[in-house]
PDB file of C-alpha atoms in Angstrom:
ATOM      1  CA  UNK A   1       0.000   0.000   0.000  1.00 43.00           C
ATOM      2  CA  UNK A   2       1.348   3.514  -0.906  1.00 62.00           C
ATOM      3  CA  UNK A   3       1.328   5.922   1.970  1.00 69.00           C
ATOM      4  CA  UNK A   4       2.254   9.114  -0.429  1.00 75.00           C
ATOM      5  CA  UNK A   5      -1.363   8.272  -1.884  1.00 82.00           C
ATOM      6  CA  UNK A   6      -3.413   7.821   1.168  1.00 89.00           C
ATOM      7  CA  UNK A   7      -1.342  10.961   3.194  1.00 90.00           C
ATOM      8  CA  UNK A   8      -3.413  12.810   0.016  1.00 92.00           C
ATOM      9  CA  UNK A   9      -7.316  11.248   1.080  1.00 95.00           C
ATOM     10  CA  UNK A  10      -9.080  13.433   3.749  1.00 96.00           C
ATOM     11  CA  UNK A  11     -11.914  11.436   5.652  1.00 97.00           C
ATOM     12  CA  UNK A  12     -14.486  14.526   6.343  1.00 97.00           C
ATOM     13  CA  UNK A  13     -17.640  13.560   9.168  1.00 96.00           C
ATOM     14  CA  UNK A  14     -20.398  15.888   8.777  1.00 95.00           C
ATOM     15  CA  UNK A  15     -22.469  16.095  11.906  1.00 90.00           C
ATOM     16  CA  UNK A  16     -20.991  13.365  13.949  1.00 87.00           C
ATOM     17  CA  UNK A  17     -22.428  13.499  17.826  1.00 81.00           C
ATOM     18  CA  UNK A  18     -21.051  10.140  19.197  1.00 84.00           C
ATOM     19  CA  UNK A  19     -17.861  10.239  20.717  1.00 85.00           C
ATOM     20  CA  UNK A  20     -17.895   6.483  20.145  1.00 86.00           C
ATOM     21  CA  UNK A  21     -17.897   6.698  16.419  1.00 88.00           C
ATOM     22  CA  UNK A  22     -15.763   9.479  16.039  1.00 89.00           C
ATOM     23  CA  UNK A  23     -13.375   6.688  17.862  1.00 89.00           C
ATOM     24  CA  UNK A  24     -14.552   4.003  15.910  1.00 90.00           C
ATOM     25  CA  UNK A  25     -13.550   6.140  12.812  1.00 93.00           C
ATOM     26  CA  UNK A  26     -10.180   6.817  13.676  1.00 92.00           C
ATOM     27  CA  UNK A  27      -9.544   3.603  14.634  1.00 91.00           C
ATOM     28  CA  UNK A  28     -10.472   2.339  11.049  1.00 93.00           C
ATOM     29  CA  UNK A  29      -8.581   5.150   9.138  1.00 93.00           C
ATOM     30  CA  UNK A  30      -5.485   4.204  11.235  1.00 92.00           C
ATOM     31  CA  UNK A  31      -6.327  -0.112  10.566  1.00 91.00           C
ATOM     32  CA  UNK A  32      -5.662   1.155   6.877  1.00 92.00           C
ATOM     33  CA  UNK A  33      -2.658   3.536   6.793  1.00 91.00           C
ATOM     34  CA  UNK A  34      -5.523   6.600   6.726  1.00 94.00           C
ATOM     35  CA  UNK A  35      -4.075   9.918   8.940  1.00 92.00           C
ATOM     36  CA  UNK A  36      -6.390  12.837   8.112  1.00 95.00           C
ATOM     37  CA  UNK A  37      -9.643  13.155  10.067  1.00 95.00           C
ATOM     38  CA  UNK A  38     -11.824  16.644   9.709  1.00 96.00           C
ATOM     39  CA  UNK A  39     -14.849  17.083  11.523  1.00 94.00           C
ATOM     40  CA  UNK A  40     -17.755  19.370  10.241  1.00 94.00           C
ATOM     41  CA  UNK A  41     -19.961  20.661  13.505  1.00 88.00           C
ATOM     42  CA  UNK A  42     -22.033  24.409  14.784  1.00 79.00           C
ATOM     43  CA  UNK A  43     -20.373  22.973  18.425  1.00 79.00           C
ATOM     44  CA  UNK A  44     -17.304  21.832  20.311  1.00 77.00           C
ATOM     45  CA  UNK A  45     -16.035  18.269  18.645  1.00 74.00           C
ATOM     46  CA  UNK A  46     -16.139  15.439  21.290  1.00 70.00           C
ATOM     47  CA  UNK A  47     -12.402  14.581  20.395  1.00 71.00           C
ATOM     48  CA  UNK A  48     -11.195  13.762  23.650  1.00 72.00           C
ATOM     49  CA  UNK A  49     -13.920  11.368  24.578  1.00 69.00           C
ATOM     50  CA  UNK A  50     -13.082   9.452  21.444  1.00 66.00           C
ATOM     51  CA  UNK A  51      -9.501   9.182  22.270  1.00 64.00           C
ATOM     52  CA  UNK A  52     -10.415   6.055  24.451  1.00 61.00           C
ATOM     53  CA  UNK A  53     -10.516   4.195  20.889  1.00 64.00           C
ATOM     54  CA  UNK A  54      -7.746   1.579  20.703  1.00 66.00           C
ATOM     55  CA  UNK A  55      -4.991   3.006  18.074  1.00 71.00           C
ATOM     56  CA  UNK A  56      -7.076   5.837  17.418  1.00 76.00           C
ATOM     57  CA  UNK A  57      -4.909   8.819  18.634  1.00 81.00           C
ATOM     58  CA  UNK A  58      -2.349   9.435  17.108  1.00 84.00           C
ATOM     59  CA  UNK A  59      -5.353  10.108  14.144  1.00 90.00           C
ATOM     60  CA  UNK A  60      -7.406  12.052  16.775  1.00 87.00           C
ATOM     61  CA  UNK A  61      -4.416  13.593  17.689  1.00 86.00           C
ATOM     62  CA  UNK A  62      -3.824  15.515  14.569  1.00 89.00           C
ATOM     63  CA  UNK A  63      -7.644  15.905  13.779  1.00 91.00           C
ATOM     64  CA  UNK A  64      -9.280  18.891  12.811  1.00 92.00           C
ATOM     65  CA  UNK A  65     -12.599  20.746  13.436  1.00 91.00           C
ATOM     66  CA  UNK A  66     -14.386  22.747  10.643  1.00 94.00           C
ATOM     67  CA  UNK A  67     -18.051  25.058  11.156  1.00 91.00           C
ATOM     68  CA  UNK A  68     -18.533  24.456   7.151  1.00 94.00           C
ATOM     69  CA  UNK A  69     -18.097  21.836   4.865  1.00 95.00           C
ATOM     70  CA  UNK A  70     -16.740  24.457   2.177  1.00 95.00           C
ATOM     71  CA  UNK A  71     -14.165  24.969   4.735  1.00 95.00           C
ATOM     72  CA  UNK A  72     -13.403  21.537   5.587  1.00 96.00           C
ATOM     73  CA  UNK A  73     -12.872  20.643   1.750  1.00 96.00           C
ATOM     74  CA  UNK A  74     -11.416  23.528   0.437  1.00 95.00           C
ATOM     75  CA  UNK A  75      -7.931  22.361  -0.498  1.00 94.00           C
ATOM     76  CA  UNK A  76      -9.214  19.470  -2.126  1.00 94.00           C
ATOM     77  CA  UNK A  77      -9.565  18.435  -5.922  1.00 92.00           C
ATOM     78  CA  UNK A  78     -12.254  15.454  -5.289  1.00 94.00           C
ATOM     79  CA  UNK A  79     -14.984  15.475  -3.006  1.00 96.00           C
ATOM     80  CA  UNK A  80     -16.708  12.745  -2.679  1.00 96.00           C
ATOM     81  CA  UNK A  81     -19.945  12.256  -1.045  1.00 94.00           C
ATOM     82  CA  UNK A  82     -21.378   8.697   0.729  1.00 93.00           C
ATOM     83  CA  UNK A  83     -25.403   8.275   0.243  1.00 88.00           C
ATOM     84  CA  UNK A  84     -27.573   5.269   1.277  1.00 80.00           C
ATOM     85  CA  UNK A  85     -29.695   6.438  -1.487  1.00 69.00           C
ATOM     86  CA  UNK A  86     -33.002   5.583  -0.279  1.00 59.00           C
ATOM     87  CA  UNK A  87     -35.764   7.166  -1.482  1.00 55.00           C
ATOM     88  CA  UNK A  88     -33.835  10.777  -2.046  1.00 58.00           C
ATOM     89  CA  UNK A  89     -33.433  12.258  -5.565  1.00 59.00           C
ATOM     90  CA  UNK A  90     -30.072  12.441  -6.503  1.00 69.00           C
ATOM     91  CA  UNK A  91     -28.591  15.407  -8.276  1.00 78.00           C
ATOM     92  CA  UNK A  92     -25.132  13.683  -8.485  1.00 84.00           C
ATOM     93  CA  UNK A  93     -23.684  10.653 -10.718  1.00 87.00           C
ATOM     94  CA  UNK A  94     -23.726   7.527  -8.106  1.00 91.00           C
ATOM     95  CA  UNK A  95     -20.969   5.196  -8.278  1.00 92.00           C
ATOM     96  CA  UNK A  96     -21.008   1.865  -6.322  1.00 92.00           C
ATOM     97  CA  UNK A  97     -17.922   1.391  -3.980  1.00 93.00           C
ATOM     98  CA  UNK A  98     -15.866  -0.958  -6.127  1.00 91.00           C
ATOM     99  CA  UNK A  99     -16.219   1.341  -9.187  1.00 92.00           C
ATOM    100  CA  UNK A 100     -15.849   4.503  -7.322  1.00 93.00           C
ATOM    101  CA  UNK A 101     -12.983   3.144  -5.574  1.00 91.00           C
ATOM    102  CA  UNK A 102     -11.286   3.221  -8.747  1.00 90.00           C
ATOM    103  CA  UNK A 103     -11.610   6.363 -10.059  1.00 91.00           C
ATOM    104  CA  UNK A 104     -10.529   7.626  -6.361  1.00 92.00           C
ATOM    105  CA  UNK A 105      -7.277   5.687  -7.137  1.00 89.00           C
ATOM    106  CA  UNK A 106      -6.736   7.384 -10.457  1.00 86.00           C
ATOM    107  CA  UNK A 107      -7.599  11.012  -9.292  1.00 87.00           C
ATOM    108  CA  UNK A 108      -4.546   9.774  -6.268  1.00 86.00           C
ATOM    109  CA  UNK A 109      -2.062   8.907  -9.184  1.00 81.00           C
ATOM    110  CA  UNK A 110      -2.523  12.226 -10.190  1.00 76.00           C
ATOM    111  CA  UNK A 111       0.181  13.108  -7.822  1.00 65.00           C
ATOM    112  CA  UNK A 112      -1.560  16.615  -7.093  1.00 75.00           C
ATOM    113  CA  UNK A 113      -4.314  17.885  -4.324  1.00 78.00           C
ATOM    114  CA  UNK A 114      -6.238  15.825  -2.003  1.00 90.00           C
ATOM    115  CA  UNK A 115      -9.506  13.978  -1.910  1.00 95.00           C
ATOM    116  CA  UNK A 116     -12.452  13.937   0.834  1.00 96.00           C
ATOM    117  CA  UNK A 117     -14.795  11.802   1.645  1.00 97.00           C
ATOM    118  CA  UNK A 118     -17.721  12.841   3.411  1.00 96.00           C
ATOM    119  CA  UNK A 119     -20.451  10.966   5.696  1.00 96.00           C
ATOM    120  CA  UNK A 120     -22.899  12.227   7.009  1.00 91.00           C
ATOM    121  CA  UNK A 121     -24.894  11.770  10.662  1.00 86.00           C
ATOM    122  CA  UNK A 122     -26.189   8.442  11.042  1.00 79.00           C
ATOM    123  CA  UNK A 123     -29.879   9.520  11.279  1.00 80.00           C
ATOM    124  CA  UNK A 124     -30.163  12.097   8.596  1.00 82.00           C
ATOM    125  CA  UNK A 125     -27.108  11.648   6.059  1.00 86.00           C
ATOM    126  CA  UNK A 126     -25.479  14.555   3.923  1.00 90.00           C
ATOM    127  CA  UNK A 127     -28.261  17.326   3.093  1.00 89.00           C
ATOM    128  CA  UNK A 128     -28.820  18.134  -0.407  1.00 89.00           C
ATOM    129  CA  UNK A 129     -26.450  21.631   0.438  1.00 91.00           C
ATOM    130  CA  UNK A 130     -23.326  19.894   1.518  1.00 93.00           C
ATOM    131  CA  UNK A 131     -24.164  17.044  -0.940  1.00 92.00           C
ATOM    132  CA  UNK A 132     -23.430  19.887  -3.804  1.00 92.00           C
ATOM    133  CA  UNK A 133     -20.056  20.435  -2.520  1.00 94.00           C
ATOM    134  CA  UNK A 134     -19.152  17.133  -4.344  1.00 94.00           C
ATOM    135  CA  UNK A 135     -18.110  16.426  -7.800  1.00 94.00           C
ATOM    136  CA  UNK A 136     -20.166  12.929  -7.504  1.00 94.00           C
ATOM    137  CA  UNK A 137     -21.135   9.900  -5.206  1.00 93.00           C
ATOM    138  CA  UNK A 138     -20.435   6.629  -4.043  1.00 94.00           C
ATOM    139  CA  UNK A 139     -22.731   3.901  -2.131  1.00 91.00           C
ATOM    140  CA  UNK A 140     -22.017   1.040  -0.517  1.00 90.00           C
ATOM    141  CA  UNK A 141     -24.335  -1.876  -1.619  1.00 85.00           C
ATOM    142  CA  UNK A 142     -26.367  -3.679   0.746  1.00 78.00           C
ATOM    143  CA  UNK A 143     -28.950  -6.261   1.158  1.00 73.00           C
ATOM    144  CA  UNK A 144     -32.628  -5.367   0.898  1.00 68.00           C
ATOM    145  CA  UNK A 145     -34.977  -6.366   2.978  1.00 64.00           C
ATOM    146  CA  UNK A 146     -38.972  -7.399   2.426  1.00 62.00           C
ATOM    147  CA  UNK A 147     -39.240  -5.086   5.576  1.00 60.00           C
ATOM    148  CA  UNK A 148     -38.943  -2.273   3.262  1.00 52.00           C
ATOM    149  CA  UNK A 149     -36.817  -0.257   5.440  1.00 49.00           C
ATOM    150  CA  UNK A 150     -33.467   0.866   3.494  1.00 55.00           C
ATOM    151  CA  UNK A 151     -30.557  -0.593   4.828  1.00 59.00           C
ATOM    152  CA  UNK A 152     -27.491   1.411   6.140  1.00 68.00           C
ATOM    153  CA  UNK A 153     -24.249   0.978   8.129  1.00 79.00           C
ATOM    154  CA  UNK A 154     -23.385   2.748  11.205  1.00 87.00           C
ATOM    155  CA  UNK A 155     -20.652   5.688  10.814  1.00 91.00           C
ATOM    156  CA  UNK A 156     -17.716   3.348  11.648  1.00 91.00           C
ATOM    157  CA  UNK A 157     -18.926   0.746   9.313  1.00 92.00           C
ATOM    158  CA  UNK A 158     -18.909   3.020   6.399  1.00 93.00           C
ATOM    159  CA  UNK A 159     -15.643   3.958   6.802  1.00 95.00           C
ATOM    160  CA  UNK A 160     -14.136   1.144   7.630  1.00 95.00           C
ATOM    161  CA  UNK A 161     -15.451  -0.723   4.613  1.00 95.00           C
ATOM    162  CA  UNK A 162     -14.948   2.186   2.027  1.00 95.00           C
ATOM    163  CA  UNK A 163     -10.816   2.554   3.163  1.00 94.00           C
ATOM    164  CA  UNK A 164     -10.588  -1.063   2.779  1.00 94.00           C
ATOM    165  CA  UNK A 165     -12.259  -0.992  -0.384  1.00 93.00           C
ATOM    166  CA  UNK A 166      -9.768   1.749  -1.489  1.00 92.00           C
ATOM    167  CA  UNK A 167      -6.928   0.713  -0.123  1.00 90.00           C
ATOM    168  CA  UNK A 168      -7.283  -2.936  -1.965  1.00 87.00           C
ATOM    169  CA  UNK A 169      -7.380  -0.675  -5.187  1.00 84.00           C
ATOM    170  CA  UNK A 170      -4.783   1.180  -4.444  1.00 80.00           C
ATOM    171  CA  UNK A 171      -2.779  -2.335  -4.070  1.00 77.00           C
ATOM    172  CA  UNK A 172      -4.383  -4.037  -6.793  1.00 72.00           C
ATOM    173  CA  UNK A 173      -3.523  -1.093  -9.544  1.00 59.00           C
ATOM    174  CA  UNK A 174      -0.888  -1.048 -11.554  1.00 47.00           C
ATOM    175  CA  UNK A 175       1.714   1.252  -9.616  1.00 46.00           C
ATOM    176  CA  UNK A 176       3.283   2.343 -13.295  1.00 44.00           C
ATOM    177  CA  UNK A 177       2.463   6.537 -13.333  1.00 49.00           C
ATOM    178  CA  UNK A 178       1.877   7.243 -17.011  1.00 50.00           C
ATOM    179  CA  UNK A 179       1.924  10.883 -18.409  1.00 48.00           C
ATOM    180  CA  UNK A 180       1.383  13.319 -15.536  1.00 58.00           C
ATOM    181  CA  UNK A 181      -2.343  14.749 -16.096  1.00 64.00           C
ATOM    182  CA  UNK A 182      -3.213  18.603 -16.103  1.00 71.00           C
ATOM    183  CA  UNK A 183      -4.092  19.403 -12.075  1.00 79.00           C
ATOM    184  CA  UNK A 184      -7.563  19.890 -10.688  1.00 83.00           C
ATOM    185  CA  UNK A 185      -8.798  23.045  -9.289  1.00 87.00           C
ATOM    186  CA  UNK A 186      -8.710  23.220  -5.687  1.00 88.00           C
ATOM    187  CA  UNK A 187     -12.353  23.734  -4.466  1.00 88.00           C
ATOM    188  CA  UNK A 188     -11.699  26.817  -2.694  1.00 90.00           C
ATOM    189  CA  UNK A 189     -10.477  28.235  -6.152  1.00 90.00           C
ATOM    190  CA  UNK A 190     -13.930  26.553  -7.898  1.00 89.00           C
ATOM    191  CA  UNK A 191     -16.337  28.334  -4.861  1.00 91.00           C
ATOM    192  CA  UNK A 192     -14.442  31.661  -5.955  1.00 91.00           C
ATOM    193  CA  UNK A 193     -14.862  31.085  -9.672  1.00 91.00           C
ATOM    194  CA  UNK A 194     -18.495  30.254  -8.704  1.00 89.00           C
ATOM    195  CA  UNK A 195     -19.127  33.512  -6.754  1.00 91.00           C
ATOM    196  CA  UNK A 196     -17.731  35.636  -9.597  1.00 91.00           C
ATOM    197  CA  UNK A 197     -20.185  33.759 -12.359  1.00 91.00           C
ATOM    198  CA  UNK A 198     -22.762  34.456  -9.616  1.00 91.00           C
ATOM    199  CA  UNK A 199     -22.587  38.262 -10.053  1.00 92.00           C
ATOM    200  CA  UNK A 200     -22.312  37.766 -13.645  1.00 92.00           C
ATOM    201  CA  UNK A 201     -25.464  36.559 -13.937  1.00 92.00           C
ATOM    202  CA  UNK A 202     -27.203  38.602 -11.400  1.00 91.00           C
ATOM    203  CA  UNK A 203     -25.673  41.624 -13.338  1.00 92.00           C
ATOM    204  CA  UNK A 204     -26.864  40.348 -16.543  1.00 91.00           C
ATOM    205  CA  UNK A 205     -30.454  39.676 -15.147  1.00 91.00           C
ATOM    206  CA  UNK A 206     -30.120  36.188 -15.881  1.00 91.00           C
ATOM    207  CA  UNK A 207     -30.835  35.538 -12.246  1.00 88.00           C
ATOM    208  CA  UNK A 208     -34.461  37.401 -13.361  1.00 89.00           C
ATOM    209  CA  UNK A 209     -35.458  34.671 -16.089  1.00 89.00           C
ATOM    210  CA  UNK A 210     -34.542  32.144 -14.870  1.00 89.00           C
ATOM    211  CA  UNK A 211     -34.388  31.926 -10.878  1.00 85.00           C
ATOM    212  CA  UNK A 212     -35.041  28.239 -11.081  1.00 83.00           C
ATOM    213  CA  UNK A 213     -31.612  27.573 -12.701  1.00 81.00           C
ATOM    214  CA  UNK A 214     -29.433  30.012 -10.777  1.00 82.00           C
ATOM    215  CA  UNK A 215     -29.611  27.809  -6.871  1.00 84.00           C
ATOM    216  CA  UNK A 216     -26.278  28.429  -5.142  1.00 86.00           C
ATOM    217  CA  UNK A 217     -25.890  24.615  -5.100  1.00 86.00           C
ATOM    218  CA  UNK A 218     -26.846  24.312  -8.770  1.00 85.00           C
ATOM    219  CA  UNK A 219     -24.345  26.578  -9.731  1.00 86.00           C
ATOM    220  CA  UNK A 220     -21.506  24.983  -7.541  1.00 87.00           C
ATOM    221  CA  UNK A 221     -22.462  21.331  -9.002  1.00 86.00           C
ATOM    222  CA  UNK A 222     -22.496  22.778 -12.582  1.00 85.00           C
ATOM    223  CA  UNK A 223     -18.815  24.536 -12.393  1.00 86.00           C
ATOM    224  CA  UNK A 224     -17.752  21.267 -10.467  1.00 86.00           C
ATOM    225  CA  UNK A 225     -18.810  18.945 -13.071  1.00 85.00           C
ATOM    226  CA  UNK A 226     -16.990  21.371 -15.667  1.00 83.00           C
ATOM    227  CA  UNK A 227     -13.736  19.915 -14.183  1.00 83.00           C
ATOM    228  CA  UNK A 228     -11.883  23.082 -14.561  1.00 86.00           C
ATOM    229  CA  UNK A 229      -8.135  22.559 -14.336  1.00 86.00           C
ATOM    230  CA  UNK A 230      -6.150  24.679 -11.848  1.00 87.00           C
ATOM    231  CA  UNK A 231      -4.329  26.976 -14.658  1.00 86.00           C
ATOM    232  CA  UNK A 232      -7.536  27.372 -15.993  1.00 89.00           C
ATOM    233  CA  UNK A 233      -8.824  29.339 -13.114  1.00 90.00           C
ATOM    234  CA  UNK A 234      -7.383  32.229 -13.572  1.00 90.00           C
ATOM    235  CA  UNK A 235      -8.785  32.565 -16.851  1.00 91.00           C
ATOM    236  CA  UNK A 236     -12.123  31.914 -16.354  1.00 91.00           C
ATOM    237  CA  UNK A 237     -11.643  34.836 -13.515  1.00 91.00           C
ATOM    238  CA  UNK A 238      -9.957  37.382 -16.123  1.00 92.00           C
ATOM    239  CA  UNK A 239     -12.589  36.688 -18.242  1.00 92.00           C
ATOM    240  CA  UNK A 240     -15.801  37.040 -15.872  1.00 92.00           C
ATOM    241  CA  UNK A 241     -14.267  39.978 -14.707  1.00 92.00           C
ATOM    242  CA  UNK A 242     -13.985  41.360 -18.426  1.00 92.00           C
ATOM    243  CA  UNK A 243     -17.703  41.004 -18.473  1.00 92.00           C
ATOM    244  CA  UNK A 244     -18.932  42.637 -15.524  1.00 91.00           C
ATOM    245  CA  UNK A 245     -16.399  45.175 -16.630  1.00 91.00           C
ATOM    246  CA  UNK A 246     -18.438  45.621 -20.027  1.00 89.00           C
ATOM    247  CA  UNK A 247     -21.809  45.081 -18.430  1.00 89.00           C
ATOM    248  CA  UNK A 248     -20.705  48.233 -15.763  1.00 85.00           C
ATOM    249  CA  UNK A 249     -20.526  50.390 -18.684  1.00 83.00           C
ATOM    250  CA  UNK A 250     -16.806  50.973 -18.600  1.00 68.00           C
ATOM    251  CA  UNK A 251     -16.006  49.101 -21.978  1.00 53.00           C
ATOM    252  CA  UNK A 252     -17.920  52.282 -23.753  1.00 56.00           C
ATOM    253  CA  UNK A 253     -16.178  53.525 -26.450  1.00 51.00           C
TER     254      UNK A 253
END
């Protein structure tokens, strides 16, 4: 297993209450060779009440607390979101574990940025605002039931069994690095690329016509699904900024 490639993964919990699986997820991301632990919560992060967890500290040690998801994520090039799927309507592509596992391990060989996965709270998930910080998702499959009730895994499950899933890929893949690919924009570079296209089309009264297309989280999943490369930000910047420019009325001749 390659350390330099999991050093680069970034497990994020949204919401997590129980000390006990903030433990159990540290202990899971340090069974696989995982370090980097972020914690998404409005209050104080029970981190020292999970550092009973057997081989967990060194992981709670160095982990850190976020009051936004944006924040948590914001260096990274991947986000990846974890659904149960249930009876939701997804505004993401959904990839199941093995398959998504895969394409984790190629953004890795990438050599550049990091990549976050996020789970949400047990009882309620990822809500469909910090579901649109991610590029796409990933579920684990399950059993169903003739109960009718849709399976899910407790928080320490779901990690446990999505490292191991990507750490086997990571193993598995051919360690060869081919022609280095173009890097990813960071997502705090994409959310300021996204606030500038924002104005743009308030200023243009685009906003107006068509409110139903111009949702903050629309917007965010449509620049994140352009894939813009990190030399490419700058511009896409120079050139919104040319347009409100012109739209201002100082382009006049």
């Amino acid at each position: 297993m390659s350390r330099r490639f999991f050093d680069r993964v970034v497990v994020v919990l949204v919401r997590a209450r129980n000390p006990n699986n903030i433990g159990a997820v540290a202990r899971a991301m340090h069974d696989f060779g995982f370090r980097h632990l972020r914690v998404v919560n409005d209050y104080a992060v029970p981190f020292e009440s999970a550092r009973s967890a057997v081989d967990a500290s060194y992981v709670l040690a160095d982990a850190a607390a976020f009051d936004s998801v944006a924040g948590a994520v914001a260096d990274c090039t991947l986000v990846v979101g974890t659904t149960a799927v249930g009876e939701r309507a997804l505004q993401h592509p959904l990839y199941l574990l093995p398959a998504a596992a895969g394409m984790i391990d190629a953004e890795l060989r990438r050599e550049r940025g990091r990549v976050a996965l996020l789970f949400g709270s047990e009882k309620t998930g990822l809500s469909n605002d910090e579901l649109s910080y991610c590029h796409w998702l990933l579920t684990i499959p399950m059993e169903r039931y003739d109960e009718g009730r849709h399976p899910s895994m407790n928080l320490g499950q779901a990690v446990a069994v999505c490292l191991y899933e990507l750490a086997r890929s990571v193993e598995m893949a051919d360690a060869t690095v081919g022609q280095e690919e173009p890097a990813i924009a960071e997502v705090g570079d994409v959310e300021r690329l996204m606030a500038l296209l924002s104005e743009v089309l308030e200023e243009t009264g685009y906003t107006k016509r068509h409110p139903a297309n111009c949702d903050e989280g629309q917007i965010r999943r449509l620049v994140l699904r352009m894939g813009v490369r990190a030399s490419d930000v700058p511009v896409w910047m120079g050139i919104l900024r040319q347009i409100l420019w012109k739209i201002r009325g100082n382009g006049r001749n």
